[in-house]
Tab-separated table of C-alpha atoms and ligand atoms in Angstrom:
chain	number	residue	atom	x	y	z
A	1	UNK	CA	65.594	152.920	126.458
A	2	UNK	CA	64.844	156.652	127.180
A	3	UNK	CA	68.239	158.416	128.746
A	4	UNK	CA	67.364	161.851	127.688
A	5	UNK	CA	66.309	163.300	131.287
A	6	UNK	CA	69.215	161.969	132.652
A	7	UNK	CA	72.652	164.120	133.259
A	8	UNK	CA	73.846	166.231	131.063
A	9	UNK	CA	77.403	165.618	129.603
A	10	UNK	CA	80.072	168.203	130.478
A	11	UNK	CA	82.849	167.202	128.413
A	12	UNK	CA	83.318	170.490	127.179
A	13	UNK	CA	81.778	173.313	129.002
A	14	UNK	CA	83.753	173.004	132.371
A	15	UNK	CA	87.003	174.196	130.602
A	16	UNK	CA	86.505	178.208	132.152
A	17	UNK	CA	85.476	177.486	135.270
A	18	UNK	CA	87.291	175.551	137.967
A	19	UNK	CA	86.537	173.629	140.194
A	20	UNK	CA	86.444	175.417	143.692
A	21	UNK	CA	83.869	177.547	142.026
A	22	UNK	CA	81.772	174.071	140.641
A	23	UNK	CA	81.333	172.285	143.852
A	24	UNK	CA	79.791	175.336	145.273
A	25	UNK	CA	77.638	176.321	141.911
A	26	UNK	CA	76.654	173.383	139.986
A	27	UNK	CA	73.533	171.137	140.476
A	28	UNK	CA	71.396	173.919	141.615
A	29	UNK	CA	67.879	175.021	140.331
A	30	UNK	CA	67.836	178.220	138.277
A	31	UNK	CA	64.447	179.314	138.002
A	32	UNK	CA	62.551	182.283	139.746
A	33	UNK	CA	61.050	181.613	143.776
A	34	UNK	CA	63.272	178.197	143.156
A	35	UNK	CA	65.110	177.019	146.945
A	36	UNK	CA	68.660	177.627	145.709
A	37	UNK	CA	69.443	173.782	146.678
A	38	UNK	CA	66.823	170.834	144.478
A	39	UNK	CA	65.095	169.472	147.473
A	40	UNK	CA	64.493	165.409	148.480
A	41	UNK	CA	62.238	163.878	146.360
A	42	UNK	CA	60.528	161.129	147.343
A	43	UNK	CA	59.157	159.690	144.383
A	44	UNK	CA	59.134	156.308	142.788
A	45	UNK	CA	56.087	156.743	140.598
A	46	UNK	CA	55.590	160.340	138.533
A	47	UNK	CA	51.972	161.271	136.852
A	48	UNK	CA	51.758	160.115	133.155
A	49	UNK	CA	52.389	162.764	130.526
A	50	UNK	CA	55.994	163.134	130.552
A	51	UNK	CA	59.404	160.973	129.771
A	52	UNK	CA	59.303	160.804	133.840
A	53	UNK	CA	57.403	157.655	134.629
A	54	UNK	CA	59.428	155.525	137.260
A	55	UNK	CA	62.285	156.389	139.462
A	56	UNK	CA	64.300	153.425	138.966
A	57	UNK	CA	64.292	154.197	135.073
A	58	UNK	CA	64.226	157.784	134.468
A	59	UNK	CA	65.659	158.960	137.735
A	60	UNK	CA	64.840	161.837	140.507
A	61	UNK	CA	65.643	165.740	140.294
A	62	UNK	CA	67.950	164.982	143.315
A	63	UNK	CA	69.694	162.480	141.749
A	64	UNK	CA	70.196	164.411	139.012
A	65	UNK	CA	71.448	167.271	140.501
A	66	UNK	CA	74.070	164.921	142.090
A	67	UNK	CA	74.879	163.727	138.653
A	68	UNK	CA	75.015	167.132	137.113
A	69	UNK	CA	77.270	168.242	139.808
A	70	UNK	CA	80.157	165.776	139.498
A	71	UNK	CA	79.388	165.343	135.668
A	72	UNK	CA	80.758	168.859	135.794
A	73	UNK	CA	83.615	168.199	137.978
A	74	UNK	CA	84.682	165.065	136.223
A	75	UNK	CA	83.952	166.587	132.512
A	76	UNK	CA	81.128	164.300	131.338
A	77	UNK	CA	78.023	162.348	132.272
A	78	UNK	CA	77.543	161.133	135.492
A	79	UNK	CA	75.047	158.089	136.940
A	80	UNK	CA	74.514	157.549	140.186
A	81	UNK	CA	74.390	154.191	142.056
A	82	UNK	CA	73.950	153.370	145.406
A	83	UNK	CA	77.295	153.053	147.016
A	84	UNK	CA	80.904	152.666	145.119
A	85	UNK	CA	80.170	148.795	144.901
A	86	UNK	CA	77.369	149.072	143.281
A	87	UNK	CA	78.611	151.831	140.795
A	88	UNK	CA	81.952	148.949	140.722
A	89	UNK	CA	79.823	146.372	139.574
A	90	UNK	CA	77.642	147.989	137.167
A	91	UNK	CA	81.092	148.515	134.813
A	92	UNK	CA	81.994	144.801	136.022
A	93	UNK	CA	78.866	143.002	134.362
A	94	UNK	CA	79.577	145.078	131.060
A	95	UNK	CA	81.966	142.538	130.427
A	96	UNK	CA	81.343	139.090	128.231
A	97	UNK	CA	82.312	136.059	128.863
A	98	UNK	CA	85.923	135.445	127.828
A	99	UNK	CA	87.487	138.594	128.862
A	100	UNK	CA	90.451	139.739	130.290
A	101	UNK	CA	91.020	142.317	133.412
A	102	UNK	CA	93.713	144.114	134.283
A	103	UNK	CA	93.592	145.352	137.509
A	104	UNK	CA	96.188	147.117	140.434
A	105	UNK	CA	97.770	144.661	142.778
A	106	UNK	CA	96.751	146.826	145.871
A	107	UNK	CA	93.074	147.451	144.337
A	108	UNK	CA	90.486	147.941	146.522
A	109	UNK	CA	89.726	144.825	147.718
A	110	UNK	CA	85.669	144.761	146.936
A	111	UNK	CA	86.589	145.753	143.577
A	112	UNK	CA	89.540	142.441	143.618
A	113	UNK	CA	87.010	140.198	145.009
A	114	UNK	CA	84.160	140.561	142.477
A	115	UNK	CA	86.740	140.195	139.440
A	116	UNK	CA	88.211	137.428	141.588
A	117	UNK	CA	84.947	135.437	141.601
A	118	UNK	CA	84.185	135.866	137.737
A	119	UNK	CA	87.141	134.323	137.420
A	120	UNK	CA	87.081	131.228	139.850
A	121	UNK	CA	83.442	130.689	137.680
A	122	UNK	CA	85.206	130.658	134.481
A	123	UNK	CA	83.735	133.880	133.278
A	124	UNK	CA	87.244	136.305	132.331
A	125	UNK	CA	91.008	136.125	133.419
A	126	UNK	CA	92.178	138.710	135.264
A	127	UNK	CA	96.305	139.928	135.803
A	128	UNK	CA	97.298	142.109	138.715
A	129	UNK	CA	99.821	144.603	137.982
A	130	UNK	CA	101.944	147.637	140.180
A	131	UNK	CA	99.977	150.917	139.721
A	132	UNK	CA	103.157	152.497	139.683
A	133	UNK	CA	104.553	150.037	136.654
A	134	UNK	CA	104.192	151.830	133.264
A	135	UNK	CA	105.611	149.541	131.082
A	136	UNK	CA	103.664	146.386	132.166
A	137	UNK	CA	100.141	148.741	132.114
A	138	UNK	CA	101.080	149.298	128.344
A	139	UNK	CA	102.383	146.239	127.498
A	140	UNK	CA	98.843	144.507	128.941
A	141	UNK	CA	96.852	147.383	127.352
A	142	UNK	CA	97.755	145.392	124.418
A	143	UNK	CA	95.408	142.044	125.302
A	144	UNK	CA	93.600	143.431	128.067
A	145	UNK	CA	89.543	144.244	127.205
A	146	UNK	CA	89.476	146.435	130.878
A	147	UNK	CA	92.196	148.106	132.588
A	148	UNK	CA	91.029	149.033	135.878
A	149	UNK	CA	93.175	151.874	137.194
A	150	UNK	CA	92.674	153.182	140.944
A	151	UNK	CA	95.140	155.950	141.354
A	152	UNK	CA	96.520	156.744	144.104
A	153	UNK	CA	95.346	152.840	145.275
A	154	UNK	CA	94.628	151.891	148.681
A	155	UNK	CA	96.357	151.935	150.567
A	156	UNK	CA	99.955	151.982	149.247
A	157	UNK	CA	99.711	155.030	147.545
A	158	UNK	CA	100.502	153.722	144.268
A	159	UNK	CA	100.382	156.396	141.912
A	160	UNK	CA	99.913	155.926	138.124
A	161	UNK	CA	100.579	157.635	134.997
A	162	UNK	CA	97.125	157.748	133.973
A	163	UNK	CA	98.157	159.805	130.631
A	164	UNK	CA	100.474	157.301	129.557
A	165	UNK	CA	98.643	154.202	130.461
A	166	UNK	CA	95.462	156.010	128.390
A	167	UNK	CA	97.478	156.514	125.289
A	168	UNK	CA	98.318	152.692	125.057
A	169	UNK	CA	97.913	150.967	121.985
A	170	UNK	CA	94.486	149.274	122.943
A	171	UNK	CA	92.002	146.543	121.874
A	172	UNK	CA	89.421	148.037	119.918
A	173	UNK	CA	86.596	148.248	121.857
A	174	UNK	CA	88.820	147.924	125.339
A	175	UNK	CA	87.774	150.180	128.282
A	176	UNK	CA	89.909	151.900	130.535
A	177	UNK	CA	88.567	152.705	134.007
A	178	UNK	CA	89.861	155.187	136.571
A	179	UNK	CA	88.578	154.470	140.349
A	180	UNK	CA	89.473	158.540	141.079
A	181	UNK	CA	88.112	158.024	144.932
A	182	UNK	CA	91.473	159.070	146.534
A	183	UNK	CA	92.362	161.641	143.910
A	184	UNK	CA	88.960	163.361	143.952
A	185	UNK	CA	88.061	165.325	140.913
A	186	UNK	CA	90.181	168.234	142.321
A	187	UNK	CA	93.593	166.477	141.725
A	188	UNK	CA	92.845	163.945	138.843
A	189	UNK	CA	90.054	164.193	135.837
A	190	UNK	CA	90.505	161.219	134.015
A	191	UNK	CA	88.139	161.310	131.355
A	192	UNK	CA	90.367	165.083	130.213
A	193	UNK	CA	93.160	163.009	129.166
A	194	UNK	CA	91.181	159.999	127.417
A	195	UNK	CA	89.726	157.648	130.016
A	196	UNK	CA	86.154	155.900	129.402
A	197	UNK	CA	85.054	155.706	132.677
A	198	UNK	CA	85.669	157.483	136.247
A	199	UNK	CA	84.354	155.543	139.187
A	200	UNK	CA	83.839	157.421	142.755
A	201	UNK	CA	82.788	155.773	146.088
A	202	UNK	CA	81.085	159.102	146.960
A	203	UNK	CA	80.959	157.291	150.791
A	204	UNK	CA	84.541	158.967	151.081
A	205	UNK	CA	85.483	162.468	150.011
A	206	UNK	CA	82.447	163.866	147.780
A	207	UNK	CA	80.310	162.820	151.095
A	208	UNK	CA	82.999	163.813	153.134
A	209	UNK	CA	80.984	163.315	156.594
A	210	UNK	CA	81.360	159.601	156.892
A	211	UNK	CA	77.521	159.425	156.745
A	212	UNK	CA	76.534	157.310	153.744
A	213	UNK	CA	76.991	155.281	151.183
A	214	UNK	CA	76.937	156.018	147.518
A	215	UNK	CA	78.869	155.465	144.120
A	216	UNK	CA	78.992	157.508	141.280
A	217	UNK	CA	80.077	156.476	137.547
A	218	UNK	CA	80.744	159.576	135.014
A	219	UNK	CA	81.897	159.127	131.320
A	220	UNK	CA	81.823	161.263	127.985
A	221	UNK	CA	80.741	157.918	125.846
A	222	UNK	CA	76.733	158.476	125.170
A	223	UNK	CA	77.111	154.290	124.270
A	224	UNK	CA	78.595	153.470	127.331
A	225	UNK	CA	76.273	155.886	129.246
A	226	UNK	CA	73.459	153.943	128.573
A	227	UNK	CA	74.986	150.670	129.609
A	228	UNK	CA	75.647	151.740	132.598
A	229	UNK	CA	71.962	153.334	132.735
A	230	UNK	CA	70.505	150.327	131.606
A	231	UNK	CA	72.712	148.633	134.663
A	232	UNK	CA	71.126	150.987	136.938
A	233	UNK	CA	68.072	150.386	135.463
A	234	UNK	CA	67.699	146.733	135.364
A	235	UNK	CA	70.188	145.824	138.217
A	236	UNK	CA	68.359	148.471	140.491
A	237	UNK	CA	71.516	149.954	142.663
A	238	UNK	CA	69.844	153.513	142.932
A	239	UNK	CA	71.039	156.019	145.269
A	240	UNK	CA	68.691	157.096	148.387
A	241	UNK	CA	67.114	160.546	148.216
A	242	UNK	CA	68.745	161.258	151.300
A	243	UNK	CA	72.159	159.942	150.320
A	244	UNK	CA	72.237	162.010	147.043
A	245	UNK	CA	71.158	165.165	148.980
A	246	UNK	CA	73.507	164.863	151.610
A	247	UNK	CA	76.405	163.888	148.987
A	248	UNK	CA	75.186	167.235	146.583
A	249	UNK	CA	75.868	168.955	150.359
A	250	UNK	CA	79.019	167.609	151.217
A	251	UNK	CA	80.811	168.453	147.491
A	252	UNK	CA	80.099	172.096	148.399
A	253	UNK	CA	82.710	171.875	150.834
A	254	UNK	CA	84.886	169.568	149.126
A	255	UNK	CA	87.422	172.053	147.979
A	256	UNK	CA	87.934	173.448	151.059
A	257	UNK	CA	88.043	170.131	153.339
A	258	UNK	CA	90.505	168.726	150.561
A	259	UNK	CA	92.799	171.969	150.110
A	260	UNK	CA	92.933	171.466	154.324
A	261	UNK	CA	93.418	167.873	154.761
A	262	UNK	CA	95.944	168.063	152.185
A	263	UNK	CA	98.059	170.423	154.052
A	264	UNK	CA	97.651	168.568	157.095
A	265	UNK	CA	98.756	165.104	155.574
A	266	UNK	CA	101.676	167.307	154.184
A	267	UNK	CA	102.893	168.499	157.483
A	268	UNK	CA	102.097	164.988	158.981
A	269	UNK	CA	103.635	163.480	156.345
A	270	UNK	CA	106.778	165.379	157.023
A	271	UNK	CA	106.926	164.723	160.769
A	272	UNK	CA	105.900	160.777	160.851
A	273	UNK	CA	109.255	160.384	158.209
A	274	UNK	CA	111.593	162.130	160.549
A	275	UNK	CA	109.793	159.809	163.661
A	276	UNK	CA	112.329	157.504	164.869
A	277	UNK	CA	109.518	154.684	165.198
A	278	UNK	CA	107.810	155.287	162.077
A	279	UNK	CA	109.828	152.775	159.460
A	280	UNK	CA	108.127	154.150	156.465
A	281	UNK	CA	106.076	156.814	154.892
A	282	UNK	CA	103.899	156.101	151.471
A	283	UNK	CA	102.822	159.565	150.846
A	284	UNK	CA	102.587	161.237	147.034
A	285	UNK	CA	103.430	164.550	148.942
A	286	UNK	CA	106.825	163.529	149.462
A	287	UNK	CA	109.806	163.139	147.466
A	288	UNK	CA	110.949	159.822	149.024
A	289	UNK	CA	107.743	158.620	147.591
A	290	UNK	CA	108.122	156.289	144.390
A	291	UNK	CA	106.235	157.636	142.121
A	292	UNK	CA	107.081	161.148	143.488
A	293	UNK	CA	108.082	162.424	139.743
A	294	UNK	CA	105.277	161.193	138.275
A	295	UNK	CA	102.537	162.452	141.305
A	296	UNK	CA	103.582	166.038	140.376
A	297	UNK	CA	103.073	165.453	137.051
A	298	UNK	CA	99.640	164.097	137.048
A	299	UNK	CA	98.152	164.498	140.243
A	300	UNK	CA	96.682	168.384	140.763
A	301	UNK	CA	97.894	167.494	144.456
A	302	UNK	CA	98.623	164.854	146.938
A	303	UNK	CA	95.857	164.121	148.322
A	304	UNK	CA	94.674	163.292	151.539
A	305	UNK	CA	95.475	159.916	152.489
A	306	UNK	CA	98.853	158.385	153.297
A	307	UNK	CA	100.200	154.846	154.946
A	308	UNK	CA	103.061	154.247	157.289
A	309	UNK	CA	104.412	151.609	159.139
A	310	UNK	CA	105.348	151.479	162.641
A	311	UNK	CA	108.434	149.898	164.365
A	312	UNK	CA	107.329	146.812	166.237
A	313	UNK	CA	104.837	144.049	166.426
A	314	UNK	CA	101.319	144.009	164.848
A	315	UNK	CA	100.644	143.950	168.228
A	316	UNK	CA	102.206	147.261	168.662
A	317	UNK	CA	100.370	148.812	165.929
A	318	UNK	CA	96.648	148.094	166.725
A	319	UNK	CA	97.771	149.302	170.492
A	320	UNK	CA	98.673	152.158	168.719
A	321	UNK	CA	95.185	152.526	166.569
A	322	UNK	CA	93.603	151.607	169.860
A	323	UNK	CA	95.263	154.375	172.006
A	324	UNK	CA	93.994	157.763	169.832
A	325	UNK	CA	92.064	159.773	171.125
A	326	UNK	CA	91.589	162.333	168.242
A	327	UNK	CA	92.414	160.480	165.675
A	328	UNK	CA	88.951	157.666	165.243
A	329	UNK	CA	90.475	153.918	164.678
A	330	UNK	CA	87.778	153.372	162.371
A	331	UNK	CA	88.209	151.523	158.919
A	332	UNK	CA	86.814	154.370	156.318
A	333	UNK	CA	87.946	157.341	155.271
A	334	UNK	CA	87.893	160.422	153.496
A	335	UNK	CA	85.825	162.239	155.917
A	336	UNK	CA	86.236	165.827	157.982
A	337	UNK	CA	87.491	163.811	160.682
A	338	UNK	CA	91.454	161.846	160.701
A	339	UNK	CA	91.013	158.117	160.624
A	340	UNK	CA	93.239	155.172	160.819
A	341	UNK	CA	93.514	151.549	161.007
A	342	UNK	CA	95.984	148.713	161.113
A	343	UNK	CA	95.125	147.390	157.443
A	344	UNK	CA	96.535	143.713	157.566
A	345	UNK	CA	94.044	143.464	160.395
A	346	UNK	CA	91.048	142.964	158.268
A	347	UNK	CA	89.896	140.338	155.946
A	348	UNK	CA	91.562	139.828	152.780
A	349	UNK	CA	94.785	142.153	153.729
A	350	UNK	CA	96.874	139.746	155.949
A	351	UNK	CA	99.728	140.118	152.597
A	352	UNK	CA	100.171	143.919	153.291
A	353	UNK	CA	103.460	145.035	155.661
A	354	UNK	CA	101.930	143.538	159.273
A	355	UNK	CA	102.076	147.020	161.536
A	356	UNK	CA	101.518	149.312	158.187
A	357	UNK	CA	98.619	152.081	159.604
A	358	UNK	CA	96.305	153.976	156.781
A	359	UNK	CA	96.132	157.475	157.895
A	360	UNK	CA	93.263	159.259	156.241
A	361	UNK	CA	93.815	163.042	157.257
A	362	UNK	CA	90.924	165.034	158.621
A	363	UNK	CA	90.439	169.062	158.656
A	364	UNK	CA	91.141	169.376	162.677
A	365	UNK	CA	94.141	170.858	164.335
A	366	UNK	CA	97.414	169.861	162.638
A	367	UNK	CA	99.067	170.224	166.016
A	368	UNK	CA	96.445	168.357	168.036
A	369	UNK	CA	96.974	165.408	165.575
A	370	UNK	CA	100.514	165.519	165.740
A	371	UNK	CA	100.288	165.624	169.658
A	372	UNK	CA	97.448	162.710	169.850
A	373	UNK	CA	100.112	160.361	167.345
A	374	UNK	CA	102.981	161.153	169.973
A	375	UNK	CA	101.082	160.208	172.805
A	376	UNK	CA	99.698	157.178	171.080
A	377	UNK	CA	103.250	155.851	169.991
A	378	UNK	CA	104.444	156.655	173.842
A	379	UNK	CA	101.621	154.482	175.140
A	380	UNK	CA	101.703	151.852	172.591
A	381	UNK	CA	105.314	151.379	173.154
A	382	UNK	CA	104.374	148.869	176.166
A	383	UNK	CA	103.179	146.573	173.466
A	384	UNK	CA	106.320	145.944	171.699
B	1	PLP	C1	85.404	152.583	149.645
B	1	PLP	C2	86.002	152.376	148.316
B	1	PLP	C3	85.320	151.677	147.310
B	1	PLP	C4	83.960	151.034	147.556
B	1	PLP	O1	82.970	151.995	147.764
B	1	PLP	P1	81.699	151.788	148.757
B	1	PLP	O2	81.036	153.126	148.721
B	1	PLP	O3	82.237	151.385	150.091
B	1	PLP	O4	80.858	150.712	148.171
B	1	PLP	C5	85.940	151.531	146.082
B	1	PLP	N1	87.170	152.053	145.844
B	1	PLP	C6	87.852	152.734	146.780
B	1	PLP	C7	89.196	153.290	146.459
B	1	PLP	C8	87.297	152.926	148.049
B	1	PLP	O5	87.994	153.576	148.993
């Protein structure tokens, strides 16, 4: 199979530049009368002649210029799939029959469920470990053909120490993933300190708008490139034109909507722990976090999202969800605009803390959020 039009790897050119300057200069065309951003294409089928035959094989220029721009961000090649599932699965069916996972207790749960059902049909074992527990990621590294790392998880903020877990005596020929979706590129690059694999759902911060789905895979490993090509390829989870275009778009911004949310969820952050009715804060940001020591050491920042739980009922805290008016009560995240939602609420999270809220923080008015949370606690207070 034919890779060569598809992204270039960055492993080593990105280390002068950073990032806030990327986002807003990479995966742009560079020649003479060229529109400064690559335009849709809407191709499937390209005239003979060149290596460019069929989309679904060799690709689109706005896919690639997608791919080129968080290949640069993430320092190496990037693929991308049609929504962080897709881009999920693609690493998932690299794996033979016999294997063994290690995954995050609080993974994602789409992510849990497809290892899950491998492993009810006898394909690989899997063991679920504490993000935040060193010593039993290195221990497993030992026996364990994947580790699947998501860091900080979702959504109790587990933070791990990616740079330790990567230097782990491993399995020849074991993988180490890194789901960076929380982190963003801007706070954790993976693949610098020895990762295989970085895995995006580019629905969340690189879109940033909450308007579309897509997944993004980038490594520095030509080999493993072109499996997961060849999973592109043959499984056929290719991005929309529109979708890539609109995530290219929203990763201009990214530095600025993170840098802003960030200093919002730190402020929030702040406030909600010194809120007689808020029981507990899971934010990296703060030092009654857990894994606050080890968030300033390998996280460039602390990120956008945060959990807390509320005095009361469950009741209580979907009133409370139910009762902003800023704020969206809305399940995803990662967007311009605050979300939250009472997790245990949805399928496949009745284990997590009953009235815990995930708080993704927006770029509006730090005091208008604060003021819609009050007012939402006040009326939800009626509810017990
Ligand atoms: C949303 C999400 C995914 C799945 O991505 P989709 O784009 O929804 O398919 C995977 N991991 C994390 C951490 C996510 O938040």
């Amino acid at each position: 199979m034919d890779v060569s039009l598809a992204g270039r790897n960055y492993a080593h050119i990105m280390d002068d530049i950073s990032s806030s300057t990327w986002v807003v200069s990479g995966g742009r065309t560079s020649a003479p009368g060229d529109p400064l951003n690559v335009p849709i294409t809407l191709a499937s089928n390209y005239r003979a002649g060149t290596q460019r035959g069929y989309s679904r094989g060799e690709g689109t220029p706005t896919w690639e210029a997608l791919e080129d721009l968080v290949g640069g961000l993430e320092g190496g090649r990037a693929i991308s799939f049609s929504s962080g599932m897709a881009a999920a699965a693609a690493v998932i069916n690299l794996l033979s029959t016999g294997t063994h996972i290690a995954l995050p207790e609080d993974c994602y749960h789409g992510v849990a469920s497809l290892v899950d059902e491998g492993v009810d049909k006898g394909r690989w074992s899997a063991t679920r470990i504490a993000g935040d527990d060193t010593a039993a990621w290195v221990d497993v590294a030992r026996t364990a053909d994947l580790l699947w790392l998501e860091s900080p998880s979702n959504p109790l903020l587990a933070v791990s120490d990616v740079p330790a877990i990567v230097r782990a005596e491993r399995r020849p020929g074991a993988l180490v993933v890194v789901d960076n979706t929380f982190a963003t590129p801007l706070n954790q690059r993976p693949l610098g300190v020895g990762a295989d694999i970085v895995m995006h759902s580019a629905t969340k911060f690189l879109g940033g708008h909450s308007d579309l789905l897509a997944g993004v895979l980038v490594t520095r490993d030509d080999a493993v490139f072109a499996a997961l090509h060849n999973q592109r390829h043959h499984g056929g989870a290719t991005p929309g034109a529109l979708e890539s275009y609109l995530v290219t778009r929203g990763i201009r911004t990214l530095a600025v909507r993170m840098r802003r949310s960030e200093a919002n969820a730190m402020d929030l952050a702040e406030r909600l722990e010194d809120h007689p009715e808020v029981l507990k804060v899971r934010y990296p940001g703060l030092p009654s976090h857990g894994a606050y020591e080890v968030a300033q050491r390998v996280l460039g920042g602390p990120g956008a999202m945060m959990s807390f739980d509320i005095e009361g009922s469950a009741e209580r805290a979907t009133a409370f969800c139910d009762a902003l008016r800023i704020v969206q009560h809305a399940t995803s995240l990662g967007g311009v605009e605050s979300t939250m939602e009472r997790r245990a609420g949805t399928p496949g999270q009745e284990h997590l803390p009953p009235t815990l809220v995930r708080f993704s923080v927006g770029i509006e008015d730090v005091d208008d959020l604060w003021r819609d949370i009050l007012q939402a606690l006040e009326v939800s207070t009626r509810h017990g």
